[in-house]
């Protein structure tokens, strides 16, 4: 069965062009022009992924995202935005979005981001081992710990000291990668490949935005910063 995409974009030209491109790529696409229609379609039948324009009349993409997350709907969401300021991107992540693409975008980048989101959320059939999913040995312990961070990957919960962290799916996966490799500098390409399944190149600010937002949730006032930037290389988790 083709994977289903709910696309909400008020610009008719962009909506039609993206709907056609996604259809040719093999997706089953429902395209709507505003947030009200997007919520109605999402409630009638859950798609595999949502693509939401941020700026729409009436109910915008951020409001759609917040409403679905408040209902407990964890369907992956890719935001389309013409806003390029870091604060605007953070607003999308804070609303519960999983990723974003800045307009004007290359349709191949949209395809790559959708593949990465769907790969991370699609269940693996029992006994199957897809080529792009490396086999992992059973974890000897339930909890992963480093630098004062404690994580429960099975329950998708994380704590710094006694404070539980409220993390999105991508934030959790990024933090888990850093915790499992505490003290090791991970370069940008490695992190992109492990978290998104695709290296978006040196010009992408996607990783920097997620790291910045994760720092805001990790670093309480007076507490030492845990995620350190190694300029020109990548990031490392350590206590000092």
mmCIF file of C-alpha atoms in Angstrom:
data_model
loop_
_atom_site.group_PDB
_atom_site.id
_atom_site.type_symbol
_atom_site.label_atom_id
_atom_site.label_comp_id
_atom_site.label_asym_id
_atom_site.label_seq_id
_atom_site.Cartn_x
_atom_site.Cartn_y
_atom_site.Cartn_z
ATOM 1 C CA UNK A 1 0.000 0.000 0.000
ATOM 2 C CA UNK A 2 1.296 3.498 -0.803
ATOM 3 C CA UNK A 3 2.114 5.676 2.169
ATOM 4 C CA UNK A 4 -0.375 8.470 2.768
ATOM 5 C CA UNK A 5 0.447 12.176 2.994
ATOM 6 C CA UNK A 6 -1.875 14.930 4.198
ATOM 7 C CA UNK A 7 -0.641 18.177 2.634
ATOM 8 C CA UNK A 8 -1.953 21.549 3.852
ATOM 9 C CA UNK A 9 -0.749 24.561 1.842
ATOM 10 C CA UNK A 10 -2.775 27.691 1.039
ATOM 11 C CA UNK A 11 -0.690 28.698 -1.990
ATOM 12 C CA UNK A 12 -2.462 26.952 -4.853
ATOM 13 C CA UNK A 13 0.570 26.765 -7.138
ATOM 14 C CA UNK A 14 2.801 25.249 -4.439
ATOM 15 C CA UNK A 15 0.042 22.902 -3.291
ATOM 16 C CA UNK A 16 -0.655 21.544 -6.770
ATOM 17 C CA UNK A 17 3.033 21.239 -7.682
ATOM 18 C CA UNK A 18 3.919 19.440 -4.453
ATOM 19 C CA UNK A 19 0.868 17.191 -4.653
ATOM 20 C CA UNK A 20 1.824 16.146 -8.179
ATOM 21 C CA UNK A 21 5.481 15.574 -7.237
ATOM 22 C CA UNK A 22 4.539 13.469 -4.199
ATOM 23 C CA UNK A 23 2.046 11.460 -6.248
ATOM 24 C CA UNK A 24 4.675 10.746 -8.896
ATOM 25 C CA UNK A 25 7.010 9.675 -6.079
ATOM 26 C CA UNK A 26 4.464 7.017 -5.110
ATOM 27 C CA UNK A 27 2.626 8.640 -2.199
ATOM 28 C CA UNK A 28 -1.142 8.780 -1.836
ATOM 29 C CA UNK A 29 -1.764 12.495 -1.275
ATOM 30 C CA UNK A 30 -4.693 14.416 0.174
ATOM 31 C CA UNK A 31 -4.151 18.138 -0.421
ATOM 32 C CA UNK A 32 -6.106 20.844 1.412
ATOM 33 C CA UNK A 33 -5.907 24.628 1.488
ATOM 34 C CA UNK A 34 -6.145 25.467 5.201
ATOM 35 C CA UNK A 35 -5.756 24.247 8.753
ATOM 36 C CA UNK A 36 -9.466 23.611 9.327
ATOM 37 C CA UNK A 37 -9.549 21.117 6.466
ATOM 38 C CA UNK A 38 -6.272 19.599 7.627
ATOM 39 C CA UNK A 39 -7.651 18.881 11.102
ATOM 40 C CA UNK A 40 -10.881 17.478 9.646
ATOM 41 C CA UNK A 41 -9.001 15.067 7.365
ATOM 42 C CA UNK A 42 -6.559 14.082 10.125
ATOM 43 C CA UNK A 43 -9.489 13.193 12.363
ATOM 44 C CA UNK A 44 -11.308 11.208 9.690
ATOM 45 C CA UNK A 45 -8.357 8.982 8.847
ATOM 46 C CA UNK A 46 -4.827 9.202 10.206
ATOM 47 C CA UNK A 47 -2.255 9.693 7.404
ATOM 48 C CA UNK A 48 1.264 8.299 7.607
ATOM 49 C CA UNK A 49 2.748 11.806 7.629
ATOM 50 C CA UNK A 50 1.548 15.422 7.541
ATOM 51 C CA UNK A 51 3.129 18.266 5.558
ATOM 52 C CA UNK A 52 1.893 21.596 6.941
ATOM 53 C CA UNK A 53 2.526 25.121 5.750
ATOM 54 C CA UNK A 54 3.195 27.381 8.738
ATOM 55 C CA UNK A 55 1.454 30.498 7.418
ATOM 56 C CA UNK A 56 -2.157 29.734 6.516
ATOM 57 C CA UNK A 57 -5.286 31.874 7.037
ATOM 58 C CA UNK A 58 -7.492 30.987 9.984
ATOM 59 C CA UNK A 59 -5.889 28.010 11.702
ATOM 60 C CA UNK A 60 -2.217 27.969 10.719
ATOM 61 C CA UNK A 61 0.184 25.045 10.606
ATOM 62 C CA UNK A 62 1.493 25.603 14.133
ATOM 63 C CA UNK A 63 -2.040 25.537 15.543
ATOM 64 C CA UNK A 64 -2.815 22.329 13.653
ATOM 65 C CA UNK A 65 0.342 20.783 15.035
ATOM 66 C CA UNK A 66 -0.440 21.840 18.615
ATOM 67 C CA UNK A 67 -4.022 20.551 18.366
ATOM 68 C CA UNK A 68 -2.958 17.129 17.123
ATOM 69 C CA UNK A 69 -0.222 16.776 19.735
ATOM 70 C CA UNK A 70 -2.647 17.817 22.493
ATOM 71 C CA UNK A 71 -4.910 14.973 21.346
ATOM 72 C CA UNK A 72 -2.029 12.522 21.651
ATOM 73 C CA UNK A 73 -1.620 12.152 17.883
ATOM 74 C CA UNK A 74 2.067 11.333 17.241
ATOM 75 C CA UNK A 75 1.873 11.248 13.420
ATOM 76 C CA UNK A 76 5.150 12.711 12.070
ATOM 77 C CA UNK A 77 4.823 16.313 10.910
ATOM 78 C CA UNK A 78 6.989 18.173 8.404
ATOM 79 C CA UNK A 79 6.530 21.954 8.421
ATOM 80 C CA UNK A 80 6.908 24.166 5.339
ATOM 81 C CA UNK A 81 7.960 27.679 6.285
ATOM 82 C CA UNK A 82 9.063 30.886 4.608
ATOM 83 C CA UNK A 83 10.302 32.088 8.012
ATOM 84 C CA UNK A 84 14.056 31.728 8.378
ATOM 85 C CA UNK A 85 14.735 33.139 11.847
ATOM 86 C CA UNK A 86 15.853 30.634 14.466
ATOM 87 C CA UNK A 87 13.043 31.727 16.809
ATOM 88 C CA UNK A 88 10.470 30.868 14.129
ATOM 89 C CA UNK A 89 11.956 27.420 13.636
ATOM 90 C CA UNK A 90 11.995 26.851 17.381
ATOM 91 C CA UNK A 91 8.308 27.787 17.511
ATOM 92 C CA UNK A 92 7.591 24.956 15.073
ATOM 93 C CA UNK A 93 9.583 22.455 17.096
ATOM 94 C CA UNK A 94 7.927 23.656 20.288
ATOM 95 C CA UNK A 95 4.524 23.066 18.696
ATOM 96 C CA UNK A 96 5.487 19.423 18.242
ATOM 97 C CA UNK A 97 6.739 19.331 14.650
ATOM 98 C CA UNK A 98 9.365 16.720 13.799
ATOM 99 C CA UNK A 99 11.176 18.587 11.023
ATOM 100 C CA UNK A 100 10.878 21.580 8.728
ATOM 101 C CA UNK A 101 11.810 22.754 5.226
ATOM 102 C CA UNK A 102 12.419 26.420 4.417
ATOM 103 C CA UNK A 103 10.863 27.899 1.271
ATOM 104 C CA UNK A 104 11.865 28.022 -1.487
ATOM 105 C CA UNK A 105 12.753 24.350 -1.239
ATOM 106 C CA UNK A 106 14.044 21.649 -3.541
ATOM 107 C CA UNK A 107 11.434 18.911 -3.847
ATOM 108 C CA UNK A 108 14.174 16.299 -3.480
ATOM 109 C CA UNK A 109 14.873 17.672 -0.001
ATOM 110 C CA UNK A 110 11.192 17.255 0.880
ATOM 111 C CA UNK A 111 11.343 13.654 -0.347
ATOM 112 C CA UNK A 112 14.483 12.978 1.710
ATOM 113 C CA UNK A 113 12.999 14.418 4.890
ATOM 114 C CA UNK A 114 9.760 12.476 4.429
ATOM 115 C CA UNK A 115 11.686 9.228 3.904
ATOM 116 C CA UNK A 116 13.658 9.880 7.071
ATOM 117 C CA UNK A 117 10.526 10.617 9.123
ATOM 118 C CA UNK A 118 8.681 7.574 7.812
ATOM 119 C CA UNK A 119 11.692 5.307 8.293
ATOM 120 C CA UNK A 120 11.909 6.328 11.949
ATOM 121 C CA UNK A 121 8.213 5.733 12.624
ATOM 122 C CA UNK A 122 7.429 2.667 10.495
ATOM 123 C CA UNK A 123 7.297 -0.594 12.476
ATOM 124 C CA UNK A 124 9.687 -3.347 11.454
ATOM 125 C CA UNK A 125 7.849 -6.667 10.856
ATOM 126 C CA UNK A 126 8.718 -9.455 13.252
ATOM 127 C CA UNK A 127 11.720 -11.417 12.007
ATOM 128 C CA UNK A 128 12.514 -8.832 9.339
ATOM 129 C CA UNK A 129 15.761 -6.905 9.151
ATOM 130 C CA UNK A 130 15.644 -4.182 6.455
ATOM 131 C CA UNK A 131 18.944 -3.372 4.792
ATOM 132 C CA UNK A 132 18.937 0.185 6.109
ATOM 133 C CA UNK A 133 18.234 -0.863 9.711
ATOM 134 C CA UNK A 134 21.384 -2.369 11.269
ATOM 135 C CA UNK A 135 20.867 -5.234 13.668
ATOM 136 C CA UNK A 136 21.379 -4.213 17.278
ATOM 137 C CA UNK A 137 22.193 -6.567 20.138
ATOM 138 C CA UNK A 138 19.735 -6.543 23.049
ATOM 139 C CA UNK A 139 20.502 -3.767 25.513
ATOM 140 C CA UNK A 140 21.972 -5.248 28.699
ATOM 141 C CA UNK A 141 20.345 -2.522 30.807
ATOM 142 C CA UNK A 142 17.108 -0.633 30.521
ATOM 143 C CA UNK A 143 18.593 2.777 31.319
ATOM 144 C CA UNK A 144 21.289 4.729 29.493
ATOM 145 C CA UNK A 145 23.211 7.203 31.657
ATOM 146 C CA UNK A 146 25.997 9.771 31.209
ATOM 147 C CA UNK A 147 26.889 13.273 32.435
ATOM 148 C CA UNK A 148 23.958 13.359 34.856
ATOM 149 C CA UNK A 149 21.452 12.374 32.157
ATOM 150 C CA UNK A 150 19.359 9.237 32.652
ATOM 151 C CA UNK A 151 17.282 7.856 29.766
ATOM 152 C CA UNK A 152 14.782 5.055 29.380
ATOM 153 C CA UNK A 153 14.709 4.332 25.615
ATOM 154 C CA UNK A 154 11.853 1.840 25.944
ATOM 155 C CA UNK A 155 9.544 4.308 27.689
ATOM 156 C CA UNK A 156 10.975 7.316 25.779
ATOM 157 C CA UNK A 157 11.631 9.192 29.039
ATOM 158 C CA UNK A 158 14.661 11.217 30.114
ATOM 159 C CA UNK A 159 15.814 13.017 33.246
ATOM 160 C CA UNK A 160 18.558 15.425 34.219
ATOM 161 C CA UNK A 161 19.086 14.846 37.907
ATOM 162 C CA UNK A 162 15.602 14.589 39.382
ATOM 163 C CA UNK A 163 13.964 16.719 36.663
ATOM 164 C CA UNK A 164 12.125 14.927 33.883
ATOM 165 C CA UNK A 165 12.628 16.400 30.415
ATOM 166 C CA UNK A 166 9.758 16.946 27.997
ATOM 167 C CA UNK A 167 11.280 16.007 24.639
ATOM 168 C CA UNK A 168 9.951 15.592 21.123
ATOM 169 C CA UNK A 169 10.804 12.419 19.211
ATOM 170 C CA UNK A 170 13.735 14.008 17.401
ATOM 171 C CA UNK A 171 15.054 15.675 20.547
ATOM 172 C CA UNK A 172 14.950 12.364 22.398
ATOM 173 C CA UNK A 173 16.807 10.533 19.634
ATOM 174 C CA UNK A 174 19.441 13.265 19.414
ATOM 175 C CA UNK A 175 19.993 13.259 23.173
ATOM 176 C CA UNK A 176 20.165 9.466 23.267
ATOM 177 C CA UNK A 177 22.816 9.489 20.532
ATOM 178 C CA UNK A 178 24.888 12.017 22.475
ATOM 179 C CA UNK A 179 24.471 10.163 25.783
ATOM 180 C CA UNK A 180 25.477 6.827 24.263
ATOM 181 C CA UNK A 181 28.587 8.544 22.858
ATOM 182 C CA UNK A 182 29.352 10.792 25.849
ATOM 183 C CA UNK A 183 32.837 12.305 25.610
ATOM 184 C CA UNK A 184 33.082 11.547 21.892
ATOM 185 C CA UNK A 185 32.870 14.382 19.365
ATOM 186 C CA UNK A 186 30.231 13.465 16.791
ATOM 187 C CA UNK A 187 30.570 15.263 13.467
ATOM 188 C CA UNK A 188 27.624 16.847 11.688
ATOM 189 C CA UNK A 189 27.445 14.179 8.968
ATOM 190 C CA UNK A 190 27.318 11.343 11.503
ATOM 191 C CA UNK A 191 24.522 12.980 13.484
ATOM 192 C CA UNK A 192 22.481 13.792 10.375
ATOM 193 C CA UNK A 193 22.866 10.213 9.138
ATOM 194 C CA UNK A 194 21.947 8.633 12.482
ATOM 195 C CA UNK A 195 19.008 10.913 13.315
ATOM 196 C CA UNK A 196 17.578 11.945 9.941
ATOM 197 C CA UNK A 197 19.034 9.268 7.685
ATOM 198 C CA UNK A 198 20.299 11.962 5.322
ATOM 199 C CA UNK A 199 23.093 14.553 5.367
ATOM 200 C CA UNK A 200 21.547 17.894 4.403
ATOM 201 C CA UNK A 201 24.937 19.467 3.749
ATOM 202 C CA UNK A 202 27.053 22.204 5.353
ATOM 203 C CA UNK A 203 24.507 24.939 4.661
ATOM 204 C CA UNK A 204 21.728 23.327 6.706
ATOM 205 C CA UNK A 205 20.859 24.875 10.084
ATOM 206 C CA UNK A 206 18.540 22.027 11.052
ATOM 207 C CA UNK A 207 20.937 20.377 13.488
ATOM 208 C CA UNK A 208 21.964 23.658 15.121
ATOM 209 C CA UNK A 209 18.317 24.507 15.768
ATOM 210 C CA UNK A 210 17.643 21.143 17.418
ATOM 211 C CA UNK A 211 20.802 21.358 19.529
ATOM 212 C CA UNK A 212 19.854 24.869 20.644
ATOM 213 C CA UNK A 213 16.376 23.802 21.578
ATOM 214 C CA UNK A 214 17.653 20.709 23.406
ATOM 215 C CA UNK A 215 20.052 22.902 25.387
ATOM 216 C CA UNK A 216 17.139 25.068 26.515
ATOM 217 C CA UNK A 217 15.441 22.005 27.970
ATOM 218 C CA UNK A 218 18.586 20.476 29.475
ATOM 219 C CA UNK A 219 20.310 23.442 31.068
ATOM 220 C CA UNK A 220 18.535 24.725 34.166
ATOM 221 C CA UNK A 221 19.738 28.096 35.566
ATOM 222 C CA UNK A 222 23.064 27.624 37.301
ATOM 223 C CA UNK A 223 23.629 24.134 35.911
ATOM 224 C CA UNK A 224 26.675 23.530 33.696
ATOM 225 C CA UNK A 225 26.110 23.219 29.954
ATOM 226 C CA UNK A 226 26.256 19.607 28.786
ATOM 227 C CA UNK A 227 26.210 19.794 24.986
ATOM 228 C CA UNK A 228 29.370 21.485 23.714
ATOM 229 C CA UNK A 229 30.025 22.768 20.211
ATOM 230 C CA UNK A 230 33.311 21.760 18.617
ATOM 231 C CA UNK A 231 33.612 24.461 15.983
ATOM 232 C CA UNK A 232 33.874 23.145 12.442
ATOM 233 C CA UNK A 233 33.359 19.558 13.578
ATOM 234 C CA UNK A 234 30.209 18.811 15.545
ATOM 235 C CA UNK A 235 28.967 18.287 19.099
ATOM 236 C CA UNK A 236 29.936 16.381 22.243
ATOM 237 C CA UNK A 237 28.148 15.638 25.515
ATOM 238 C CA UNK A 238 30.298 16.158 28.593
ATOM 239 C CA UNK A 239 29.980 17.811 31.991
ATOM 240 C CA UNK A 240 32.835 20.287 31.557
#
